[in-house]
Coordinates of C-alpha atoms in Angstrom, one line a residue:
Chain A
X1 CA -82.2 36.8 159.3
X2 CA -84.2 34.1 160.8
X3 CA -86.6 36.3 162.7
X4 CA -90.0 35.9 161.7
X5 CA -91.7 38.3 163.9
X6 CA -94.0 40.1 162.2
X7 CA -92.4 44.0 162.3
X8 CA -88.9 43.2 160.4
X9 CA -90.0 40.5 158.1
X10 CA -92.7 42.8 156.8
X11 CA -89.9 45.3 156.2
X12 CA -88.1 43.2 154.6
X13 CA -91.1 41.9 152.4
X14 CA -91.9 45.2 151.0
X15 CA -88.4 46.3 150.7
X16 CA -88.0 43.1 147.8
X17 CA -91.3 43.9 146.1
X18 CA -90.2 47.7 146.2
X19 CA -87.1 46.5 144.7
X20 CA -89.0 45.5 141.8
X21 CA -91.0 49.0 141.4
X22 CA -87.7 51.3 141.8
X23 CA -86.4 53.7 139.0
X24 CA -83.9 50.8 137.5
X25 CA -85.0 46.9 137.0
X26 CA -84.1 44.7 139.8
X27 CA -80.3 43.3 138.5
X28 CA -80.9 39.6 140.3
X29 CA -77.5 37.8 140.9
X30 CA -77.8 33.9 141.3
X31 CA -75.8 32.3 143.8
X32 CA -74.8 28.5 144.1
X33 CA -73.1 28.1 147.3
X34 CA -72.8 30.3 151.0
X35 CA -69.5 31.5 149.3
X36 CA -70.9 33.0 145.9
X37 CA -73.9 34.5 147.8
X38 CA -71.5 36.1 150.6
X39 CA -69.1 37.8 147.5
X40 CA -72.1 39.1 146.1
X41 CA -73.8 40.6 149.2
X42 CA -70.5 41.8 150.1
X43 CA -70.0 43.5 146.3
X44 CA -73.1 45.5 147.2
X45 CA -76.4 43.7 145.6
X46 CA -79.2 44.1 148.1
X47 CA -81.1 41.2 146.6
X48 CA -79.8 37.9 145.4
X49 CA -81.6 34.2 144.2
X50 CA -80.3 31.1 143.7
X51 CA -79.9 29.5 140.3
X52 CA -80.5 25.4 140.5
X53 CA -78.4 24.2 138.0
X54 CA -75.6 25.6 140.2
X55 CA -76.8 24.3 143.6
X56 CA -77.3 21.2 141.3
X57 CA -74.0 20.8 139.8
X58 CA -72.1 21.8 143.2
X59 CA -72.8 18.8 144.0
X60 CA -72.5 16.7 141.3
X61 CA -76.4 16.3 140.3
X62 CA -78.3 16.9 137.7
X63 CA -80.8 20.5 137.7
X64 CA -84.3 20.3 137.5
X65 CA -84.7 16.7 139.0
X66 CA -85.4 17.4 142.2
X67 CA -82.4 15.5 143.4
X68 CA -81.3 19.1 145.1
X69 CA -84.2 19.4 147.5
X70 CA -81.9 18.9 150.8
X71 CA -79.1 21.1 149.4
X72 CA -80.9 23.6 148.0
X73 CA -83.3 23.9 151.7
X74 CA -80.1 23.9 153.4
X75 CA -78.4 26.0 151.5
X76 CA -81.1 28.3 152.0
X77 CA -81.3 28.5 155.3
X78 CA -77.8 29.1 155.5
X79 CA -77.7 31.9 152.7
X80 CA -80.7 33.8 154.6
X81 CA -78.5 34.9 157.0
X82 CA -76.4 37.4 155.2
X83 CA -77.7 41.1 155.3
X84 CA -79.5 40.9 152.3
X85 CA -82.8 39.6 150.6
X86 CA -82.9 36.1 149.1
X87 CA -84.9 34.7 146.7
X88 CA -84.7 31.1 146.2
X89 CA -85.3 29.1 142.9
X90 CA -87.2 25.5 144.2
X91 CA -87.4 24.5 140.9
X92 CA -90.9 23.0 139.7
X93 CA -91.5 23.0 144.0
X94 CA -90.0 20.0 145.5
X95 CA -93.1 17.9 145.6
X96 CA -95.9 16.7 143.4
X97 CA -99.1 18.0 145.4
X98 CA -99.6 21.7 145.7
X99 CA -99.2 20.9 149.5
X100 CA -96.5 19.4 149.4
X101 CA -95.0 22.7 147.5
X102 CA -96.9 24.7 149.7
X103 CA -94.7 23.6 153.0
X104 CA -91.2 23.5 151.6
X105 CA -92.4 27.6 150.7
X106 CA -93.2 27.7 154.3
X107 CA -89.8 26.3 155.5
X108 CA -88.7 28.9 153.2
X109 CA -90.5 31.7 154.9
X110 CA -89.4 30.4 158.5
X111 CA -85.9 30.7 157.7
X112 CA -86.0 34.2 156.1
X113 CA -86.4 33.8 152.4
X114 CA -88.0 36.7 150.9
X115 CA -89.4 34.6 147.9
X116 CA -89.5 31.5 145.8
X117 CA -88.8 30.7 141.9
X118 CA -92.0 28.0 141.2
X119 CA -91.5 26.4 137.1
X120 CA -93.9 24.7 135.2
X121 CA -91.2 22.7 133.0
X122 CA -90.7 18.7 134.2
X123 CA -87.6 16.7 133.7
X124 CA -89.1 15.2 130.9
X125 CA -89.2 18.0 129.0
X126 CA -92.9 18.7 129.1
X127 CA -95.4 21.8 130.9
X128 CA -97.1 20.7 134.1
X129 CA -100.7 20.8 133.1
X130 CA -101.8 24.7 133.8
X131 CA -104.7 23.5 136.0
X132 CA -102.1 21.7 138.6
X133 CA -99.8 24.8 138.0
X134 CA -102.0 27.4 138.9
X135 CA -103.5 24.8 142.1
X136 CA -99.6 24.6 143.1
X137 CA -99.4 28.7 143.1
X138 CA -102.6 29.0 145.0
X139 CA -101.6 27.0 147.4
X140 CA -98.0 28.3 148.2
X141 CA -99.9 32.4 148.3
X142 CA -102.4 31.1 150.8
X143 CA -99.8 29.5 153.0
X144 CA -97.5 31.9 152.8
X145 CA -99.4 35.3 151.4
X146 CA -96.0 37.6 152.4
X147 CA -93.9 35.1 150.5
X148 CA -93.0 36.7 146.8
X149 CA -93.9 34.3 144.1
X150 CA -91.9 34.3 140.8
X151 CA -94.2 31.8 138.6
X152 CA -91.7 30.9 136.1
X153 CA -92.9 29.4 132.9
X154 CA -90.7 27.4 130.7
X155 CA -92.7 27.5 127.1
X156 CA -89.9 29.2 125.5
X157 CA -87.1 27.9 127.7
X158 CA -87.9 23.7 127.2
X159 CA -88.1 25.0 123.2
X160 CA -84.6 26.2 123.6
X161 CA -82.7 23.9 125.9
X162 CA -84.5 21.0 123.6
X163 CA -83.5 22.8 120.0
X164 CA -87.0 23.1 119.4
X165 CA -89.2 26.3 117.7
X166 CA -89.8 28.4 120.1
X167 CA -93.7 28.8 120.7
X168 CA -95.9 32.0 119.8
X169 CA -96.3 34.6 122.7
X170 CA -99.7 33.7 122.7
X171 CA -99.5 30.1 124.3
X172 CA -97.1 31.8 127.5
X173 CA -99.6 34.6 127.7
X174 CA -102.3 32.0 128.2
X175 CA -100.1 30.5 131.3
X176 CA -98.7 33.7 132.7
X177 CA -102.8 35.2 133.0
X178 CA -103.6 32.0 134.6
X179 CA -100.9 31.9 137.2
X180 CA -101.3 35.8 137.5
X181 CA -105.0 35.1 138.8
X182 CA -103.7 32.3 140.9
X183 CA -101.5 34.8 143.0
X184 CA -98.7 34.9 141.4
X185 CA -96.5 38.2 142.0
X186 CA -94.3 38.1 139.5
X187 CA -93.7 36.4 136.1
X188 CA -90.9 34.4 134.7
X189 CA -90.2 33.5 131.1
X190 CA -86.4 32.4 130.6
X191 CA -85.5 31.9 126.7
X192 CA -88.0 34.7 126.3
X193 CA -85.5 37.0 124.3
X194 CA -87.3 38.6 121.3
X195 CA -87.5 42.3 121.8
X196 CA -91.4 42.9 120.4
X197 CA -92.3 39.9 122.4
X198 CA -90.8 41.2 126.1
X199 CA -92.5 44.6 125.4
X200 CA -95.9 43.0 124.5
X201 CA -95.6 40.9 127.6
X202 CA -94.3 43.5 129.7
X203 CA -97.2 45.9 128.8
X204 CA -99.6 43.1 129.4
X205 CA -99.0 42.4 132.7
X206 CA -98.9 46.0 133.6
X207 CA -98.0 46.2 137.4
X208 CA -97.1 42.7 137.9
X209 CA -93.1 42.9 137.2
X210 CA -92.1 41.1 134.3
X211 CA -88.8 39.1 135.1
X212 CA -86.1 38.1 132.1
X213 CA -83.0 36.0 132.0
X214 CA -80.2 37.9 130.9
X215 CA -78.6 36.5 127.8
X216 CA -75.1 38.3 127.1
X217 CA -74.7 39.6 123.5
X218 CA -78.2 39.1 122.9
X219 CA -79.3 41.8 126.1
X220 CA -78.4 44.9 127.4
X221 CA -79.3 46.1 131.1
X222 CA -80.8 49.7 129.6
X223 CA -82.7 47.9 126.4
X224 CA -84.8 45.9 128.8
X225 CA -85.4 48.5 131.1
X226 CA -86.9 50.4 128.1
X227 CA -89.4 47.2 127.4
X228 CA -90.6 47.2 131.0
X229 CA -88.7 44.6 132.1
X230 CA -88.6 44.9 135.8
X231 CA -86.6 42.2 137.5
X232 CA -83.8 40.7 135.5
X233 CA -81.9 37.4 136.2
X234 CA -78.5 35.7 135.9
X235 CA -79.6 31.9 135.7
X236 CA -76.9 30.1 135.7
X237 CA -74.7 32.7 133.9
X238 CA -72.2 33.8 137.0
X239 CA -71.9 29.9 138.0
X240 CA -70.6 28.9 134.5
X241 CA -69.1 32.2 133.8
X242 CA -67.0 31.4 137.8
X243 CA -66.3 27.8 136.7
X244 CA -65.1 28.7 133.4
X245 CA -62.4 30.8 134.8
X246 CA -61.1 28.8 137.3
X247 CA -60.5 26.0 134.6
X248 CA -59.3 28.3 132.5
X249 CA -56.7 30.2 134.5
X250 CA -55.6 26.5 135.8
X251 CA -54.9 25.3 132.2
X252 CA -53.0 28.8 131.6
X253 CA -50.4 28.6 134.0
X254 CA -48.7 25.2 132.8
X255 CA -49.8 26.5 129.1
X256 CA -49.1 30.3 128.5
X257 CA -50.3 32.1 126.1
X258 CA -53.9 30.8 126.0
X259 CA -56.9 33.0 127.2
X260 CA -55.0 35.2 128.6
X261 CA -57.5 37.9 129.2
X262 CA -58.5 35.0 132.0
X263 CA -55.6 34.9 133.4
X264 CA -55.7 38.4 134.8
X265 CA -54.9 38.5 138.7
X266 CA -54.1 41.8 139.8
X267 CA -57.5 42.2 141.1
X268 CA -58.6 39.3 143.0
X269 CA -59.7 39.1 146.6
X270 CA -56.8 37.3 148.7
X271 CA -56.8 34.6 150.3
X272 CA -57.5 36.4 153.4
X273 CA -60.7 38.4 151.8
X274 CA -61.5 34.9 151.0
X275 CA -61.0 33.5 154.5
X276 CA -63.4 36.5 156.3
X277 CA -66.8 35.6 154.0
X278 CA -68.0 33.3 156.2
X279 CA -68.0 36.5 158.7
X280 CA -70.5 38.1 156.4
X281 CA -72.9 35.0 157.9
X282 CA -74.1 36.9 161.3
X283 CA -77.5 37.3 161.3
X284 CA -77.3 40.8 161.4
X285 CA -80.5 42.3 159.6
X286 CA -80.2 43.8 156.3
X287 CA -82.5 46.6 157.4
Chain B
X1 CA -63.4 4.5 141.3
X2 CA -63.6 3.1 144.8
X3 CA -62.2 0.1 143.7
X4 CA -60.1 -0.8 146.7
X5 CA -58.6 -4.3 144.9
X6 CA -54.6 -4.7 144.6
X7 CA -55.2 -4.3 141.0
X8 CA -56.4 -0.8 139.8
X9 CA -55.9 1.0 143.1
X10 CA -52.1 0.2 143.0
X11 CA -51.8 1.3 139.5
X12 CA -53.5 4.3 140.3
X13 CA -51.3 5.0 143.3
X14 CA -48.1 4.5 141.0
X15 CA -49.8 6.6 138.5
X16 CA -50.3 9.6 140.5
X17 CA -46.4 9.0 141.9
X18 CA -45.3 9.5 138.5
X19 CA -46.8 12.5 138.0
X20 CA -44.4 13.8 140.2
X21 CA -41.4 12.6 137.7
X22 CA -42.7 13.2 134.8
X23 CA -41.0 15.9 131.9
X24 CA -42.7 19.1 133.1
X25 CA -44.3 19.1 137.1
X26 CA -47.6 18.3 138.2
X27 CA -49.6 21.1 137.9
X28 CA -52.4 20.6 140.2
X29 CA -55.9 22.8 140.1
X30 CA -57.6 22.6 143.0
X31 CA -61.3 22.2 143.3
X32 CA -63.9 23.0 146.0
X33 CA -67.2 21.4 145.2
X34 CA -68.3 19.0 142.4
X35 CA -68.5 21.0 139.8
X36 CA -65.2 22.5 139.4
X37 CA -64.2 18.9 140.0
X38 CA -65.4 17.4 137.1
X39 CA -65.0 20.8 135.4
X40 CA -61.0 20.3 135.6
X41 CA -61.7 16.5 134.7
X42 CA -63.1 17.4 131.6
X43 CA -60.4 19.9 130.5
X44 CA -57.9 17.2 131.1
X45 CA -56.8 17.2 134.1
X46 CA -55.6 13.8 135.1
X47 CA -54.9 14.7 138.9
X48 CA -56.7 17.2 140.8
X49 CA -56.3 18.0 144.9
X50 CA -58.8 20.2 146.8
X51 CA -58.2 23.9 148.2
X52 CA -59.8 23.7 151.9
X53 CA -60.5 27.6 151.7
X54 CA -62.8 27.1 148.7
X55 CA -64.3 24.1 150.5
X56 CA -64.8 25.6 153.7
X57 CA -66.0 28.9 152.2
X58 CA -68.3 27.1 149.9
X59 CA -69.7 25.9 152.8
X60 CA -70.1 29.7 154.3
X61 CA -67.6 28.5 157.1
X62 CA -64.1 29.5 158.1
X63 CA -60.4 27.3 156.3
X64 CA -58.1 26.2 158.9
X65 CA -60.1 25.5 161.8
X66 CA -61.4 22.0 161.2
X67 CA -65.0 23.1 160.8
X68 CA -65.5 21.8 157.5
X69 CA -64.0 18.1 158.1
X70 CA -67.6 16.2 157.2
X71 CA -68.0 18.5 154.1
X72 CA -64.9 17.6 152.8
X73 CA -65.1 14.2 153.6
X74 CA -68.1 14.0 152.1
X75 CA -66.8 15.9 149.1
X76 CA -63.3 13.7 148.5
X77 CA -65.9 10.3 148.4
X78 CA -68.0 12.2 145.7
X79 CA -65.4 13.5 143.6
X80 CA -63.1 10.3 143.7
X81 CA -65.4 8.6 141.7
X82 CA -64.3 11.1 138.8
X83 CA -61.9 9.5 136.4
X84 CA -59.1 11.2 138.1
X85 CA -56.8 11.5 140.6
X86 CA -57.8 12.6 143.4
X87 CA -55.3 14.0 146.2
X88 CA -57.4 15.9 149.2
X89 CA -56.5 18.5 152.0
X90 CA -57.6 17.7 155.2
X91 CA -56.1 21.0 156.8
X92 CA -54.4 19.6 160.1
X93 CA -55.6 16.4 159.5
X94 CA -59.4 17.1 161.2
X95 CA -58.2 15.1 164.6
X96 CA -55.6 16.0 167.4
X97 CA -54.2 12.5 167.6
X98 CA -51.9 10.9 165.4
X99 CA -54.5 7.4 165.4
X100 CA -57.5 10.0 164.4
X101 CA -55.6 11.6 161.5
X102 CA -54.7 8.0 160.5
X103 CA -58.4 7.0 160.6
X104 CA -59.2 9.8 158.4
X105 CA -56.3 9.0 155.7
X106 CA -57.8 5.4 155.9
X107 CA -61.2 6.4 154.9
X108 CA -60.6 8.4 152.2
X109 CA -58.0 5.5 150.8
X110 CA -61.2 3.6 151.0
X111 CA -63.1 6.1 148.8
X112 CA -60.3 6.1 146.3
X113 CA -58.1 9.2 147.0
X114 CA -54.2 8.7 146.6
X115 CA -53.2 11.3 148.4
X116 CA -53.8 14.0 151.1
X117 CA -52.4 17.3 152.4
X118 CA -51.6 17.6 156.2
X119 CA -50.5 21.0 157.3
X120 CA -48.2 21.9 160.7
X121 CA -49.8 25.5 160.5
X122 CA -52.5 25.3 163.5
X123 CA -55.5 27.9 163.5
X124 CA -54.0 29.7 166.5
X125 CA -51.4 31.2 164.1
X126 CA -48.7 28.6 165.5
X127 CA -46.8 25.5 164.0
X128 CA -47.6 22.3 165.6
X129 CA -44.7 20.6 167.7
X130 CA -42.2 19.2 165.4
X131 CA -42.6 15.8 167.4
X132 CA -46.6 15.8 167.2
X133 CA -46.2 16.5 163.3
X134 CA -43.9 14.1 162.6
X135 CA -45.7 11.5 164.8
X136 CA -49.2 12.5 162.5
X137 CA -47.3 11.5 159.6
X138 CA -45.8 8.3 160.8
X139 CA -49.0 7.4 161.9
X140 CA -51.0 7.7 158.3
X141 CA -48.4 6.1 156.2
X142 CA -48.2 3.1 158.7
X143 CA -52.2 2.9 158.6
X144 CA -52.1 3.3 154.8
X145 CA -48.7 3.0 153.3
X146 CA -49.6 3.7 149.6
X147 CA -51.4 7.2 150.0
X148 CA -49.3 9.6 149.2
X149 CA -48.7 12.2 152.1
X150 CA -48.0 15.6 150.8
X151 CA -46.3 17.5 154.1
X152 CA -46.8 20.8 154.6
X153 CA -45.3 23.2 156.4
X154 CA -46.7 27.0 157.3
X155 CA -43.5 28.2 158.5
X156 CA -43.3 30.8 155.2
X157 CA -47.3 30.5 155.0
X158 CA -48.0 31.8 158.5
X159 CA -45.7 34.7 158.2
X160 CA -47.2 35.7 155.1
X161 CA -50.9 35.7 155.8
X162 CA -50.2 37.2 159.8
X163 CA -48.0 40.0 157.8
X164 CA -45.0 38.9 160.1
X165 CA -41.1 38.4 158.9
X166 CA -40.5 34.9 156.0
X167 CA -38.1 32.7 158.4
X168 CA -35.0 31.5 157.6
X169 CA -34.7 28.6 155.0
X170 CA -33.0 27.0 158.1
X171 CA -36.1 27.0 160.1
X172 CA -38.0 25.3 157.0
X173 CA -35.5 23.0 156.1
X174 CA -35.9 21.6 159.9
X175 CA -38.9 20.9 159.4
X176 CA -38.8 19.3 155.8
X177 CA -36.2 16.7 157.0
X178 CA -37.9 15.7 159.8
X179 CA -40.9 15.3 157.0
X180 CA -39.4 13.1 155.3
X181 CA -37.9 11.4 157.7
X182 CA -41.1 10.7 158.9
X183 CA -42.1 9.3 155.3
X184 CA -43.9 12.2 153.6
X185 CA -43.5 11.2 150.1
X186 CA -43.7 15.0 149.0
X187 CA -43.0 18.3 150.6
X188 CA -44.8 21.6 150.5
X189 CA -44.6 25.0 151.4
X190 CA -46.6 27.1 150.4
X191 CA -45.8 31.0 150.2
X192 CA -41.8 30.0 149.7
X193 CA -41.6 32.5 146.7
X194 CA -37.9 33.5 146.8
X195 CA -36.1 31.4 143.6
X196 CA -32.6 30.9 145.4
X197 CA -34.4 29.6 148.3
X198 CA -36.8 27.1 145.8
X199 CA -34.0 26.0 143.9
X200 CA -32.2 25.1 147.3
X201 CA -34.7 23.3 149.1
X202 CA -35.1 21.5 145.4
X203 CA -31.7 20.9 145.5
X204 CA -31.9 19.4 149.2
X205 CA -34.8 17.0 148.6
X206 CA -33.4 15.4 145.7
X207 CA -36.1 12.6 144.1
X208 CA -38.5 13.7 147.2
X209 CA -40.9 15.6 145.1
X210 CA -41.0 19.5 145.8
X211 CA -44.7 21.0 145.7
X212 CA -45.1 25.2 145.9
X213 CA -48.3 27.3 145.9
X214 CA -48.2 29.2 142.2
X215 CA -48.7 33.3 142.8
X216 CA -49.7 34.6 139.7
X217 CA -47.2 37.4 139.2
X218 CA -44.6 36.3 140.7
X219 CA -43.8 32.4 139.7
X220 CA -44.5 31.2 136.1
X221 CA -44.7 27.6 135.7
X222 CA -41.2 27.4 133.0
X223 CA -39.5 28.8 136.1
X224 CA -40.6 26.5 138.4
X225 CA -39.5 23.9 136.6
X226 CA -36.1 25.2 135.9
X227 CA -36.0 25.2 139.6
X228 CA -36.8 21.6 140.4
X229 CA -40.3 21.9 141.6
X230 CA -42.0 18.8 140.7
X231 CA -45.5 19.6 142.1
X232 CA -47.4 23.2 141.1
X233 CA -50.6 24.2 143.1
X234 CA -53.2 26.5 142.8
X235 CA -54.2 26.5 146.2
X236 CA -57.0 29.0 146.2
X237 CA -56.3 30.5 143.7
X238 CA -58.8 29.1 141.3
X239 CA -61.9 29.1 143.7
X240 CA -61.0 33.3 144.5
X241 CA -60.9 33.6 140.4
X242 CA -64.3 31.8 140.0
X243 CA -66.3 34.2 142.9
X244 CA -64.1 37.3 141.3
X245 CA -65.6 36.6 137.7
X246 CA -69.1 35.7 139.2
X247 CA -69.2 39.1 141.0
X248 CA -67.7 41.5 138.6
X249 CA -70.0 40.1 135.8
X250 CA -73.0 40.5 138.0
X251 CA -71.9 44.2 138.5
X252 CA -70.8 44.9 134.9
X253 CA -74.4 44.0 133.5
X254 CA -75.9 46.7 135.9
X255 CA -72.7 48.8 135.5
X256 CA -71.6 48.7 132.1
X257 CA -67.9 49.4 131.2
X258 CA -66.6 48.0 134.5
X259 CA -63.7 45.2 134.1
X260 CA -65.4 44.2 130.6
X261 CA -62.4 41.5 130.6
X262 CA -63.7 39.8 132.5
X263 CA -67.4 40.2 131.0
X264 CA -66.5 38.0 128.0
X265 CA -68.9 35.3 127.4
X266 CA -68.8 34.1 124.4
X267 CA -66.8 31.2 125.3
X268 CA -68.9 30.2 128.3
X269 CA -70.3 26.5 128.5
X270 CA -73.4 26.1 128.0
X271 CA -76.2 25.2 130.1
X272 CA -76.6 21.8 128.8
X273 CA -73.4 21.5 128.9
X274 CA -72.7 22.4 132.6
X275 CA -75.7 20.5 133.3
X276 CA -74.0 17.2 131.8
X277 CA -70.9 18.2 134.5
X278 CA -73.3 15.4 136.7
X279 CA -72.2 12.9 134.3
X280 CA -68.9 12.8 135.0
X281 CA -69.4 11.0 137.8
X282 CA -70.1 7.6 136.8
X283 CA -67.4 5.6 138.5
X284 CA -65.5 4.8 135.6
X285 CA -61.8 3.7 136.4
X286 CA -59.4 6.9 134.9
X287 CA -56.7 3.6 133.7

């Protein structure tokens, strides 16, 4: 997956953005480690991203810091060989000049990442400035034009992680049209969750694909198909959902009784299953 | 935690001995990455060991071969700053001489582990010479006398992952003297499931703690117990749960009314709360 000849990585360039255009949104899995992205590729999901809190947490940092950089680049270079399309969340870009954004994308591109996750939310809990945003965005599409660009704005999500009101649609429409005209080629808007407001958005944006975090037991699959939601995300669900069950199972075996619907086994993938994902890493081209 | 003084580090040692005579066995959860590290610290877990599938796999490489010796390394110095305790396994021991696997039990004393694995089970499929094993062991409790050295022995494991015929207890309990005679302070053997056989090599080892890998189905902990196991692993057992839930939920959002069970999410942690796993790692001394 690390040829960057020009024939196959065009292929597999429009075979991600077609992915967001088909008859059915775009179900993105989020992977934290070579093993969860080798399961998934392996269970059948053409596409998969990354989801930073997990890369983060894997190893014991904090997300959205920027401590990940190395971990996350190397992680991606090692995920982008499985036979499928990757998408890799950088969080606000991994520098503070657009340039410096700009050539981490292009290390991207050279190891065969399809596309890139950019957010405008700091570790201090504020918005980049939109004028530095949009400057970052421009910069990553004219280093890297075939690179796909989710521009990711955290209005509502910095409202929800920080317990605060979550803002009127109007202030993330003003940042989605800006980085829309800055290149972006698709939008981003975790914590987004009210139906009216995804349709508006969704309607708005027209053919640039509209891309939601799904939230269980607030989303269905088919409801925001129906809004025009066109790529839809796991975040960091599968990563807690996977650490929760280990912990879980472990504290049921030495105390039965609790969680049990946890502790079912029958099904798992043995050890040897386990053993052959790192065969799933062979370069061989997903196309 | 990498207090290396007389002080602490003994007690620690002597704590994580006592687990081993306590009312009800050791149940150990194994771990494969920071997270589920400090996710099993936080449940309440006061030991924890590693599963060098879920490390190696994590790592999108092979278990058994010795290709993931720096990343576990690198892991056990992480984690054993968790206020835990910390026992690792280092496969064969990630050398060929007795002196290298010694220098590898030292380092990881240094970190603050207080105990290893060492496995006779080579990646060819065969057991290491009885002679070489016993002279590995010898080596690491005369470079560091108060780690605890958790033998194992593939002679039942080997057979049941290459599909081949369980030896005779006889050919186990060869090996398990010599072990101990060597001065393992614990035995293992992982994929012994028969109960006569348990109880008997229980029996045989007297106060020399007993350690077998828990398969869901076929052991439950009380039983164990009963049988004089003093040490209850999950081997990988945890890590192939985790990348089971992660998948299937991925699938069931897209695929509605596929293994819902294991689509329950209600309970999940949070974000924030995942997020926070990084602050478990603040060197604080578990005693």
């Amino acid at each position: 997956m690390s040829d960057t000849s020009d024939g196959p990585a065009r292929d597999r360039h429009t075979a991600f953005r077609a992915l967001h255009h088909g008859d059915r949104p775009l179900l993105l899995p989020n992977a934290w480690d070579h093993a969860s992205a080798a399961a998934l590729v392996r269970r059948g999901f053409p596409a998969i991203g990354t989801t930073s809190l997990g890369v983060a947490a894997a190893a014991g940092l904090p997300d959205a810091t920027g401590d990940a950089r190395d971990g996350t680049l190397a992680l991606a270079r090692g995920i982008a060989r499985l036979p499928a399309l990757v998408t890799v969340d950088i969080e606000g870009g991994f520098g503070e000049r657009p340039e410096e954004v700009a050539a981490v994308a292009a290390e991207l591109d050279r190891a065969g990442v399809v596309g890139v996750n950019i957010e405008d939310g700091r570790p201090d809990g504020t918005l980049a400035p939109l004028g530095h945003q949009t400057a970052v965005i421009a910069a990553v599409k004219e280093r890297v034009p075939r690179l796909f660009v989710n521009a990711r704005t955290d209005t509502h999500w910095l409202a929800a992680i920080g317990g605060g009101t979550p803002p009127s649609l109007s202030t993330t429409a003003e940042r989605v049209e800006a980085y829309v005209g800055a290149g972006a080629d698709g939008i981003f808007v975790p914590a987004l969750s009210d139906e009216q407001d995804i349709g508006a958005l969704a309607d708005d944006l027209g053919e640039t694909p509209l891309n939601i975090l799904f939230t269980p037991g607030r989303h269905t699959y088919e409801r925001l198909a129906e809004l025009g939601v066109r790529r839809i995300s796991c975040g960091s669900l599968l990563f807690r959902a996977a650490l929760d069950r280990a912990v879980e199972l472990a504290w049921s075996i030495a105390h039965p009784g609790t969680r049990t619907d946890l502790g079912r086994t029958a099904d798992l993938p043995s050890y040897t299953a386990a053993r052959s994902l790192a065969d799933e890493f062979t370069g061989a081209d997903p196309l």
